[in-house]
Tab-separated table of N, CA and C in Angstrom:
chain	number	residue	atom	x	y	z
D	1	MET	N	1.475	8.688	19.357
D	1	MET	CA	0.441	9.149	18.447
D	1	MET	C	0.716	8.655	17.030
D	2	ARG	N	1.981	8.695	16.645
D	2	ARG	CA	2.330	8.258	15.293
D	2	ARG	C	2.004	6.778	15.094
D	3	ALA	N	2.258	5.967	16.112
D	3	ALA	CA	1.954	4.533	16.017
D	3	ALA	C	0.450	4.316	15.871
D	4	GLU	N	-0.330	5.098	16.589
D	4	GLU	CA	-1.787	4.990	16.490
D	4	GLU	C	-2.263	5.386	15.093
D	5	LEU	N	-1.705	6.457	14.556
D	5	LEU	CA	-2.054	6.869	13.195
D	5	LEU	C	-1.583	5.839	12.165
D	6	ARG	N	-0.443	5.226	12.408
D	6	ARG	CA	0.068	4.194	11.501
D	6	ARG	C	-0.908	3.015	11.443
D	7	ARG	N	-1.407	2.593	12.609
D	7	ARG	CA	-2.403	1.511	12.647
D	7	ARG	C	-3.682	1.937	11.934
D	8	PHE	N	-4.086	3.196	12.143
D	8	PHE	CA	-5.279	3.719	11.485
D	8	PHE	C	-5.101	3.690	9.968
D	9	PHE	N	-3.937	4.103	9.486
D	9	PHE	CA	-3.648	4.056	8.055
D	9	PHE	C	-3.724	2.623	7.540
D	10	ALA	N	-3.111	1.694	8.257
D	10	ALA	CA	-3.088	0.297	7.817
D	10	ALA	C	-4.496	-0.283	7.729
D	11	ASP	N	-5.363	0.100	8.652
D	11	ASP	CA	-6.718	-0.455	8.678
D	11	ASP	C	-7.683	0.257	7.742
D	12	LYS	N	-7.579	1.558	7.627
D	12	LYS	CA	-8.617	2.352	6.966
D	12	LYS	C	-8.204	3.019	5.658
D	13	ALA	N	-6.962	2.880	5.242
D	13	ALA	CA	-6.513	3.582	4.033
D	13	ALA	C	-7.214	3.044	2.791
D	14	VAL	N	-7.444	3.940	1.871
D	14	VAL	CA	-8.052	3.617	0.584
D	14	VAL	C	-7.075	4.053	-0.493
D	15	ILE	N	-6.871	3.185	-1.480
D	15	ILE	CA	-6.000	3.560	-2.592
D	15	ILE	C	-6.882	4.158	-3.687
D	16	HIS	N	-6.542	5.368	-4.081
D	16	HIS	CA	-7.268	6.087	-5.130
D	16	HIS	C	-6.337	6.205	-6.330
D	17	SER	N	-6.867	5.936	-7.500
D	17	SER	CA	-6.079	6.185	-8.707
D	17	SER	C	-6.927	7.016	-9.662
D	18	ALA	N	-6.277	7.909	-10.351
D	18	ALA	CA	-6.940	8.770	-11.322
D	18	ALA	C	-5.975	9.013	-12.472
D	19	VAL	N	-6.532	9.196	-13.646
D	19	VAL	CA	-5.700	9.424	-14.820
D	19	VAL	C	-5.090	10.824	-14.757
D	20	VAL	N	-3.870	10.935	-15.208
D	20	VAL	CA	-3.210	12.230	-15.321
D	20	VAL	C	-3.835	12.950	-16.511
D	21	LYS	N	-4.155	14.216	-16.335
D	21	LYS	CA	-4.766	14.973	-17.424
D	21	LYS	C	-3.891	14.913	-18.670
D	22	LYS	N	-4.525	14.816	-19.805
D	22	LYS	CA	-3.878	14.761	-21.122
D	22	LYS	C	-3.123	13.453	-21.362
D	23	LYS	N	-3.364	12.429	-20.540
D	23	LYS	CA	-2.693	11.139	-20.734
D	23	LYS	C	-3.705	10.017	-20.983
D	24	GLN	N	-4.976	10.364	-21.258
D	24	GLN	CA	-5.995	9.336	-21.413
D	24	GLN	C	-5.727	8.425	-22.603
D	25	GLU	N	-5.360	8.994	-23.725
D	25	GLU	CA	-5.098	8.167	-24.910
D	25	GLU	C	-3.805	7.384	-24.754
D	26	GLU	N	-2.790	8.038	-24.264
D	26	GLU	CA	-1.480	7.405	-24.095
D	26	GLU	C	-1.513	6.280	-23.060
D	27	GLY	N	-2.327	6.439	-22.032
D	27	GLY	CA	-2.402	5.451	-20.961
D	27	GLY	C	-3.616	4.554	-21.054
D	28	ALA	N	-4.044	4.230	-22.260
D	28	ALA	CA	-5.256	3.430	-22.456
D	28	ALA	C	-5.177	2.068	-21.777
D	29	LYS	N	-3.982	1.511	-21.651
D	29	LYS	CA	-3.881	0.189	-21.019
D	29	LYS	C	-4.206	0.234	-19.526
D	30	PHE	N	-4.262	1.431	-18.947
D	30	PHE	CA	-4.618	1.587	-17.537
D	30	PHE	C	-6.031	2.138	-17.359
D	31	GLN	N	-6.852	2.071	-18.402
D	31	GLN	CA	-8.168	2.708	-18.348
D	31	GLN	C	-9.073	2.145	-17.251
D	32	ASP	N	-8.843	0.917	-16.836
D	32	ASP	CA	-9.631	0.359	-15.732
D	32	ASP	C	-9.388	1.121	-14.435
D	33	TYR	N	-8.275	1.809	-14.330
D	33	TYR	CA	-7.886	2.489	-13.092
D	33	TYR	C	-7.906	4.008	-13.228
D	34	PHE	N	-8.552	4.535	-14.281
D	34	PHE	CA	-8.618	5.980	-14.466
D	34	PHE	C	-9.375	6.664	-13.328
D	35	ASP	N	-10.314	5.987	-12.737
D	35	ASP	CA	-11.050	6.522	-11.589
D	35	ASP	C	-11.416	5.340	-10.704
D	36	TRP	N	-10.493	4.938	-9.844
D	36	TRP	CA	-10.651	3.723	-9.051
D	36	TRP	C	-10.330	4.005	-7.600
D	37	GLN	N	-11.065	3.361	-6.710
D	37	GLN	CA	-10.715	3.404	-5.293
D	37	GLN	C	-11.096	2.081	-4.655
D	38	GLU	N	-10.256	1.652	-3.715
D	38	GLU	CA	-10.447	0.372	-3.052
D	38	GLU	C	-9.663	0.380	-1.737
D	39	ALA	N	-10.145	-0.385	-0.776
D	39	ALA	CA	-9.448	-0.491	0.509
D	39	ALA	C	-8.043	-1.030	0.273
D	40	ALA	N	-7.053	-0.338	0.774
D	40	ALA	CA	-5.654	-0.706	0.507
D	40	ALA	C	-5.286	-2.054	1.101
D	41	ASN	N	-5.893	-2.433	2.207
D	41	ASN	CA	-5.539	-3.709	2.825
D	41	ASN	C	-6.255	-4.894	2.182
D	42	LYS	N	-7.128	-4.640	1.200
D	42	LYS	CA	-7.858	-5.727	0.542
D	42	LYS	C	-7.628	-5.787	-0.960
D	43	VAL	N	-6.837	-4.885	-1.490
D	43	VAL	CA	-6.629	-4.849	-2.939
D	43	VAL	C	-5.804	-6.066	-3.377
D	44	PRO	N	-6.256	-6.776	-4.426
D	44	PRO	CA	-5.483	-7.925	-4.914
D	44	PRO	C	-4.148	-7.479	-5.509
D	45	SER	N	-3.182	-8.366	-5.474
D	45	SER	CA	-1.828	-7.998	-5.894
D	45	SER	C	-1.762	-7.614	-7.368
D	46	HIS	N	-2.543	-8.262	-8.243
D	46	HIS	CA	-2.474	-7.910	-9.665
D	46	HIS	C	-2.977	-6.486	-9.901
D	47	ARG	N	-3.998	-6.081	-9.152
D	47	ARG	CA	-4.539	-4.735	-9.302
D	47	ARG	C	-3.568	-3.704	-8.731
D	48	LEU	N	-2.975	-4.030	-7.599
D	48	LEU	CA	-1.999	-3.137	-6.979
D	48	LEU	C	-0.786	-2.954	-7.887
D	49	LEU	N	-0.324	-4.043	-8.474
D	49	LEU	CA	0.809	-3.975	-9.395
D	49	LEU	C	0.485	-3.082	-10.589
D	50	ALA	N	-0.707	-3.231	-11.149
D	50	ALA	CA	-1.099	-2.408	-12.297
D	50	ALA	C	-1.162	-0.929	-11.918
D	51	MET	N	-1.704	-0.626	-10.745
D	51	MET	CA	-1.789	0.776	-10.330
D	51	MET	C	-0.409	1.366	-10.066
D	52	PHE	N	0.462	0.604	-9.406
D	52	PHE	CA	1.821	1.092	-9.173
D	52	PHE	C	2.560	1.290	-10.496
D	53	ARG	N	2.354	0.376	-11.446
D	53	ARG	CA	3.009	0.520	-12.743
D	53	ARG	C	2.487	1.760	-13.471
D	54	GLY	N	1.180	1.983	-13.407
D	54	GLY	CA	0.602	3.187	-14.011
D	54	GLY	C	1.136	4.457	-13.369
D	55	GLY	N	1.350	4.420	-12.069
D	55	GLY	CA	1.935	5.569	-11.379
D	55	GLY	C	3.380	5.783	-11.766
D	56	ALA	N	4.132	4.685	-11.902
D	56	ALA	CA	5.546	4.788	-12.278
D	56	ALA	C	5.705	5.309	-13.703
D	57	GLU	N	4.758	4.972	-14.576
D	57	GLU	CA	4.809	5.443	-15.963
D	57	GLU	C	4.166	6.816	-16.128
D	58	LYS	N	3.791	7.443	-15.027
D	58	LYS	CA	3.211	8.795	-15.014
D	58	LYS	C	1.887	8.875	-15.777
D	59	MET	N	1.149	7.763	-15.788
D	59	MET	CA	-0.170	7.746	-16.416
D	59	MET	C	-1.276	7.909	-15.371
D	60	LEU	N	-0.985	7.471	-14.151
D	60	LEU	CA	-1.962	7.536	-13.065
D	60	LEU	C	-1.402	8.334	-11.893
D	61	ARG	N	-2.294	9.018	-11.202
D	61	ARG	CA	-1.961	9.642	-9.924
D	61	ARG	C	-2.507	8.727	-8.842
D	62	LEU	N	-1.684	8.384	-7.881
D	62	LEU	CA	-2.093	7.484	-6.809
D	62	LEU	C	-2.073	8.208	-5.472
D	63	ALA	N	-3.040	7.883	-4.649
D	63	ALA	CA	-3.069	8.356	-3.267
D	63	ALA	C	-3.477	7.172	-2.402
D	64	VAL	N	-2.761	6.972	-1.308
D	64	VAL	CA	-3.063	5.874	-0.384
D	64	VAL	C	-3.259	6.501	0.991
D	65	ARG	N	-4.504	6.877	1.277
D	65	ARG	CA	-4.802	7.578	2.527
D	65	ARG	C	-6.170	7.173	3.052
D	66	PRO	N	-6.346	7.278	4.353
D	66	PRO	CA	-7.689	7.103	4.912
D	66	PRO	C	-8.469	8.409	4.764
D	67	ASP	N	-9.711	8.390	5.179
D	67	ASP	CA	-10.526	9.596	5.175
D	67	ASP	C	-9.859	10.643	6.070
D	68	GLU	N	-9.604	11.815	5.512
D	68	GLU	CA	-8.878	12.850	6.252
D	68	GLU	C	-9.645	13.319	7.483
D	69	ASP	N	-10.958	13.429	7.368
D	69	ASP	CA	-11.755	13.878	8.514
D	69	ASP	C	-11.667	12.893	9.677
D	70	ALA	N	-11.672	11.596	9.364
D	70	ALA	CA	-11.569	10.584	10.422
D	70	ALA	C	-10.190	10.628	11.086
D	71	ALA	N	-9.151	10.833	10.290
D	71	ALA	CA	-7.798	10.925	10.854
D	71	ALA	C	-7.662	12.164	11.735
D	72	LEU	N	-8.222	13.281	11.277
D	72	LEU	CA	-8.169	14.505	12.083
D	72	LEU	C	-8.998	14.361	13.361
D	73	ALA	N	-10.115	13.652	13.284
D	73	ALA	CA	-10.926	13.413	14.482
D	73	ALA	C	-10.144	12.587	15.500
D	74	LEU	N	-9.365	11.632	15.013
D	74	LEU	CA	-8.516	10.832	15.899
D	74	LEU	C	-7.498	11.722	16.614
D	75	LEU	N	-6.891	12.631	15.871
D	75	LEU	CA	-5.937	13.568	16.478
D	75	LEU	C	-6.623	14.492	17.484
D	76	LYS	N	-7.785	15.007	17.120
D	76	LYS	CA	-8.485	15.944	18.009
D	76	LYS	C	-8.919	15.268	19.303
D	77	ARG	N	-9.316	13.995	19.223
D	77	ARG	CA	-9.672	13.266	20.444
D	77	ARG	C	-8.470	13.152	21.374
D	78	LYS	N	-7.303	13.006	20.781
D	78	LYS	CA	-6.083	12.870	21.581
D	78	LYS	C	-5.771	14.168	22.332
D	79	PHE	N	-6.081	15.310	21.707
D	79	PHE	CA	-5.754	16.605	22.302
D	79	PHE	C	-6.962	17.293	22.937
D	80	SER	N	-8.075	16.597	23.088
D	80	SER	CA	-9.311	17.253	23.530
D	80	SER	C	-9.279	17.703	24.990
D	81	SER	N	-8.493	17.084	25.825
D	81	SER	CA	-8.527	17.432	27.250
D	81	SER	C	-7.260	18.170	27.688
D	82	GLN	N	-6.771	19.065	26.869
D	82	GLN	CA	-5.523	19.749	27.181
D	82	GLN	C	-5.742	21.171	27.710
D	83	GLY	N	-6.903	21.444	28.310
D	83	GLY	CA	-7.126	22.731	28.963
D	83	GLY	C	-7.296	23.889	28.005
D	84	ARG	N	-6.794	25.028	28.415
D	84	ARG	CA	-7.037	26.258	27.662
D	84	ARG	C	-6.275	26.334	26.343
D	85	PHE	N	-5.289	25.472	26.145
D	85	PHE	CA	-4.534	25.468	24.892
D	85	PHE	C	-5.091	24.459	23.885
D	86	ARG	N	-6.259	23.918	24.214
D	86	ARG	CA	-6.855	22.880	23.376
D	86	ARG	C	-7.009	23.329	21.919
D	87	GLU	N	-7.511	24.528	21.714
D	87	GLU	CA	-7.743	25.022	20.349
D	87	GLU	C	-6.427	25.144	19.572
D	88	GLN	N	-5.395	25.672	20.219
D	88	GLN	CA	-4.092	25.799	19.555
D	88	GLN	C	-3.492	24.429	19.245
D	89	LEU	N	-3.616	23.496	20.195
D	89	LEU	CA	-3.104	22.143	19.962
D	89	LEU	C	-3.865	21.449	18.841
D	90	SER	N	-5.158	21.696	18.779
D	90	SER	CA	-5.970	21.115	17.718
D	90	SER	C	-5.535	21.641	16.349
D	91	LEU	N	-5.315	22.947	16.263
D	91	LEU	CA	-4.844	23.543	15.004
D	91	LEU	C	-3.454	23.032	14.629
D	92	ALA	N	-2.586	22.911	15.624
D	92	ALA	CA	-1.236	22.402	15.366
D	92	ALA	C	-1.285	20.948	14.905
D	93	GLY	N	-2.150	20.154	15.519
D	93	GLY	CA	-2.302	18.758	15.110
D	93	GLY	C	-2.818	18.638	13.690
D	94	GLU	N	-3.794	19.472	13.344
D	94	GLU	CA	-4.346	19.462	11.984
D	94	GLU	C	-3.284	19.858	10.960
D	95	GLU	N	-2.548	20.905	11.270
D	95	GLU	CA	-1.492	21.368	10.363
D	95	GLU	C	-0.394	20.319	10.208
D	96	SER	N	0.005	19.706	11.313
D	96	SER	CA	1.070	18.697	11.233
D	96	SER	C	0.605	17.468	10.461
D	97	TYR	N	-0.673	17.116	10.593
D	97	TYR	CA	-1.177	15.970	9.828
D	97	TYR	C	-1.154	16.278	8.332
D	98	LYS	N	-1.664	17.435	7.963
D	98	LYS	CA	-1.772	17.767	6.536
D	98	LYS	C	-0.406	17.942	5.872
D	99	ARG	N	0.538	18.546	6.571
D	99	ARG	CA	1.836	18.827	5.956
D	99	ARG	C	2.874	17.737	6.165
D	100	LEU	N	2.848	17.081	7.326
D	100	LEU	CA	3.944	16.178	7.682
D	100	LEU	C	3.503	14.733	7.885
D	101	LEU	N	2.626	14.506	8.840
D	101	LEU	CA	2.259	13.137	9.197
D	101	LEU	C	1.549	12.400	8.068
D	102	GLY	N	0.558	13.037	7.463
D	102	GLY	CA	-0.201	12.388	6.390
D	102	GLY	C	0.686	11.925	5.244
D	103	PRO	N	1.464	12.830	4.634
D	103	PRO	CA	2.347	12.401	3.545
D	103	PRO	C	3.388	11.370	3.974
D	104	SER	N	3.931	11.519	5.172
D	104	SER	CA	4.934	10.570	5.652
D	104	SER	C	4.335	9.180	5.835
D	105	LEU	N	3.172	9.113	6.463
D	105	LEU	CA	2.525	7.818	6.673
D	105	LEU	C	2.049	7.215	5.357
D	106	GLU	N	1.664	8.057	4.410
D	106	GLU	CA	1.292	7.549	3.083
D	106	GLU	C	2.502	6.898	2.412
D	107	ASN	N	3.665	7.544	2.492
D	107	ASN	CA	4.879	6.958	1.912
D	107	ASN	C	5.238	5.639	2.587
D	108	GLU	N	5.105	5.577	3.909
D	108	GLU	CA	5.380	4.328	4.626
D	108	GLU	C	4.438	3.223	4.175
D	109	LEU	N	3.151	3.554	4.038
D	109	LEU	CA	2.174	2.546	3.631
D	109	LEU	C	2.422	2.092	2.197
D	110	ARG	N	2.762	3.021	1.314
D	110	ARG	CA	3.104	2.633	-0.065
D	110	ARG	C	4.282	1.668	-0.085
D	111	ALA	N	5.309	1.975	0.694
D	111	ALA	CA	6.484	1.097	0.747
D	111	ALA	C	6.106	-0.277	1.292
D	112	GLU	N	5.263	-0.303	2.307
D	112	GLU	CA	4.830	-1.585	2.866
D	112	GLU	C	4.007	-2.375	1.850
D	113	LEU	N	3.121	-1.692	1.130
D	113	LEU	CA	2.320	-2.370	0.105
D	113	LEU	C	3.206	-2.929	-1.002
D	114	LYS	N	4.218	-2.161	-1.414
D	114	LYS	CA	5.141	-2.645	-2.444
D	114	LYS	C	5.921	-3.853	-1.956
D	115	GLN	N	6.379	-3.802	-0.715
D	115	GLN	CA	7.135	-4.928	-0.161
D	115	GLN	C	6.255	-6.173	-0.079
D	116	ARG	N	5.013	-6.002	0.366
D	116	ARG	CA	4.078	-7.122	0.441
D	116	ARG	C	3.798	-7.686	-0.952
D	117	LEU	N	3.668	-6.802	-1.930
D	117	LEU	CA	3.430	-7.221	-3.308
D	117	LEU	C	4.603	-8.036	-3.839
D	118	ILE	N	5.810	-7.567	-3.619
D	118	ILE	CA	6.999	-8.284	-4.086
D	118	ILE	C	7.087	-9.652	-3.425
D	119	ARG	N	6.807	-9.710	-2.139
D	119	ARG	CA	6.840	-11.007	-1.445
D	119	ARG	C	5.824	-11.976	-2.029
D	120	ARG	N	4.612	-11.488	-2.291
D	120	ARG	CA	3.582	-12.360	-2.868
D	120	ARG	C	3.989	-12.854	-4.247
D	121	LEU	N	4.528	-11.948	-5.054
D	121	LEU	CA	4.930	-12.347	-6.403
D	121	LEU	C	6.054	-13.368	-6.366
D	122	LEU	N	7.039	-13.144	-5.520
D	122	LEU	CA	8.140	-14.101	-5.424
D	122	LEU	C	7.676	-15.426	-4.838
D	123	LYS	N	6.761	-15.377	-3.901
D	123	LYS	CA	6.202	-16.612	-3.338
D	123	LYS	C	5.449	-17.386	-4.425
D	124	SER	N	4.717	-16.666	-5.271
D	124	SER	CA	4.010	-17.315	-6.378
D	124	SER	C	4.992	-17.960	-7.341
D	125	LEU	N	6.088	-17.265	-7.640
D	125	LEU	CA	7.103	-17.848	-8.523
D	125	LEU	C	7.715	-19.094	-7.907
D	126	LEU	N	7.928	-19.066	-6.613
D	126	LEU	CA	8.459	-20.241	-5.931
D	126	LEU	C	7.500	-21.416	-6.066
D	127	ILE	N	6.219	-21.156	-5.917
D	127	ILE	CA	5.227	-22.221	-6.037
D	127	ILE	C	5.176	-22.740	-7.468
D	128	ILE	N	5.229	-21.840	-8.432
D	128	ILE	CA	5.143	-22.249	-9.834
D	128	ILE	C	6.372	-23.041	-10.254
D	129	PHE	N	7.550	-22.555	-9.920
D	129	PHE	CA	8.777	-23.189	-10.394
D	129	PHE	C	9.367	-24.185	-9.404
D	130	GLY	N	8.810	-24.272	-8.237
D	130	GLY	CA	9.319	-25.195	-7.233
D	130	GLY	C	10.554	-24.632	-6.556
D	131	ASN	N	10.995	-25.306	-5.533
D	131	ASN	CA	12.167	-24.852	-4.789
D	131	ASN	C	13.413	-25.426	-5.446
D	132	CYS	N	13.694	-24.931	-6.616
D	132	CYS	CA	14.829	-25.414	-7.406
D	132	CYS	C	16.147	-24.911	-6.825
D	133	CYS	N	17.205	-25.442	-7.345
D	133	CYS	CA	18.535	-25.003	-6.913
D	133	CYS	C	19.108	-23.973	-7.875
D	134	TRP	N	18.266	-23.351	-8.677
D	134	TRP	CA	18.744	-22.371	-9.632
D	134	TRP	C	19.256	-21.143	-8.899
D	135	PRO	N	20.219	-20.459	-9.482
D	135	PRO	CA	20.799	-19.290	-8.798
D	135	PRO	C	19.770	-18.182	-8.624
D	136	ARG	N	19.941	-17.438	-7.586
D	136	ARG	CA	19.035	-16.330	-7.291
D	136	ARG	C	19.831	-15.019	-7.338
D	137	PRO	N	20.127	-14.505	-8.532
D	137	PRO	CA	20.933	-13.285	-8.625
D	137	PRO	C	20.233	-12.072	-8.025
D	138	TRP	N	18.920	-12.105	-7.911
D	138	TRP	CA	18.182	-10.980	-7.356
D	138	TRP	C	18.261	-10.942	-5.837
D	139	ASP	N	18.860	-11.961	-5.226
D	139	ASP	CA	18.915	-12.037	-3.768
D	139	ASP	C	20.284	-11.614	-3.241
D	140	LYS	N	20.744	-10.449	-3.663
D	140	LYS	CA	22.056	-9.961	-3.238
D	140	LYS	C	22.084	-9.605	-1.754
D	141	ASN	N	20.930	-9.274	-1.180
D	141	ASN	CA	20.877	-8.836	0.215
D	141	ASN	C	20.441	-9.934	1.177
D	142	GLY	N	20.351	-11.156	0.703
D	142	GLY	CA	19.961	-12.258	1.579
D	142	GLY	C	18.503	-12.211	1.998
D	143	LEU	N	17.627	-11.760	1.092
D	143	LEU	CA	16.217	-11.628	1.426
D	143	LEU	C	15.418	-12.907	1.205
D	144	TRP	N	15.998	-13.894	0.550
D	144	TRP	CA	15.224	-15.076	0.191
D	144	TRP	C	14.567	-15.761	1.391
D	145	PRO	N	15.265	-16.012	2.498
D	145	PRO	CA	14.582	-16.641	3.637
D	145	PRO	C	13.425	-15.791	4.164
D	146	LEU	N	13.588	-14.482	4.151
D	146	LEU	CA	12.530	-13.587	4.601
D	146	LEU	C	11.303	-13.721	3.706
D	147	ILE	N	11.521	-13.732	2.402
D	147	ILE	CA	10.424	-13.850	1.449
D	147	ILE	C	9.762	-15.211	1.578
D	148	ARG	N	10.564	-16.253	1.586
D	148	ARG	CA	10.049	-17.617	1.612
D	148	ARG	C	9.236	-17.882	2.873
D	149	ASP	N	9.715	-17.400	4.006
D	149	ASP	CA	9.092	-17.753	5.275
D	149	ASP	C	7.956	-16.832	5.695
D	150	SER	N	7.949	-15.582	5.236
D	150	SER	CA	6.967	-14.646	5.776
D	150	SER	C	5.826	-14.323	4.831
D	151	ALA	N	5.979	-14.589	3.559
D	151	ALA	CA	4.921	-14.226	2.628
D	151	ALA	C	3.758	-15.200	2.748
D	152	PRO	N	2.541	-14.687	2.727
D	152	PRO	CA	1.400	-15.595	2.776
D	152	PRO	C	1.301	-16.372	1.471
D	153	GLU	N	0.893	-17.600	1.573
D	153	GLU	CA	0.760	-18.426	0.385
D	153	GLU	C	-0.477	-17.970	-0.383
D	154	PRO	N	-0.375	-17.786	-1.702
D	154	PRO	CA	-1.542	-17.376	-2.476
D	154	PRO	C	-2.666	-18.397	-2.335
D	155	SER	N	-3.899	-17.936	-2.427
D	155	SER	CA	-5.043	-18.806	-2.178
D	155	SER	C	-5.165	-19.916	-3.210
D	156	TRP	N	-4.662	-19.701	-4.404
D	156	TRP	CA	-4.799	-20.718	-5.446
D	156	TRP	C	-3.725	-21.783	-5.362
D	157	SER	N	-2.749	-21.646	-4.483
D	157	SER	CA	-1.599	-22.543	-4.467
D	157	SER	C	-1.950	-23.960	-4.047
D	158	ALA	N	-2.912	-24.138	-3.152
D	158	ALA	CA	-3.254	-25.485	-2.702
D	158	ALA	C	-3.800	-26.311	-3.858
D	159	SER	N	-4.685	-25.729	-4.662
D	159	SER	CA	-5.219	-26.474	-5.803
D	159	SER	C	-4.148	-26.674	-6.862
D	160	ALA	N	-3.264	-25.688	-7.035
D	160	ALA	CA	-2.186	-25.829	-8.013
D	160	ALA	C	-1.237	-26.950	-7.606
D	161	ASN	N	-0.936	-27.044	-6.308
D	161	ASN	CA	-0.051	-28.110	-5.833
D	161	ASN	C	-0.685	-29.474	-6.032
D	162	ARG	N	-2.004	-29.600	-5.843
D	162	ARG	CA	-2.676	-30.881	-6.051
D	162	ARG	C	-2.632	-31.280	-7.516
D	163	GLN	N	-2.773	-30.305	-8.415
D	163	GLN	CA	-2.751	-30.609	-9.843
D	163	GLN	C	-1.364	-31.034	-10.287
D	164	ILE	N	-0.328	-30.442	-9.692
D	164	ILE	CA	1.043	-30.773	-10.068
D	164	ILE	C	1.403	-32.166	-9.585
D	165	ALA	N	0.969	-32.536	-8.402
D	165	ALA	CA	1.337	-33.823	-7.799
D	165	ALA	C	0.695	-35.008	-8.475
């Protein structure tokens, strides 16, 4: 069930950002995201970076979740044919989603979005600066091959490479 909900989160989650009360003047540089929502799997990296930065600076509140009713309907369909305990299982599923599964899957999706963002940014830097032999002090954990090989190439890179050549 958790794997099914994880796929549902990946496909249907929406990132919501809202300004923290009493921080409108202080967080003016994030005013574009004071009341913003967008599909999490389609948000451009620059926008995602700005929203995460606003959240880290405590100027924005972020939520990365799908529609709660749709997620609960998915759970209820799973438990719909469980006989006379159906109602209790449905209530337990709803409670577990709201208290445990929802927040846990949101944290997983946030971490995945951050990892994808970092890979894209590092891939862009690689394209801009080339595959130089300069030291990589940030690669203490041996992540460079993972980043280099798995990150999707930014859409503008093909034209940038033609201009450089």
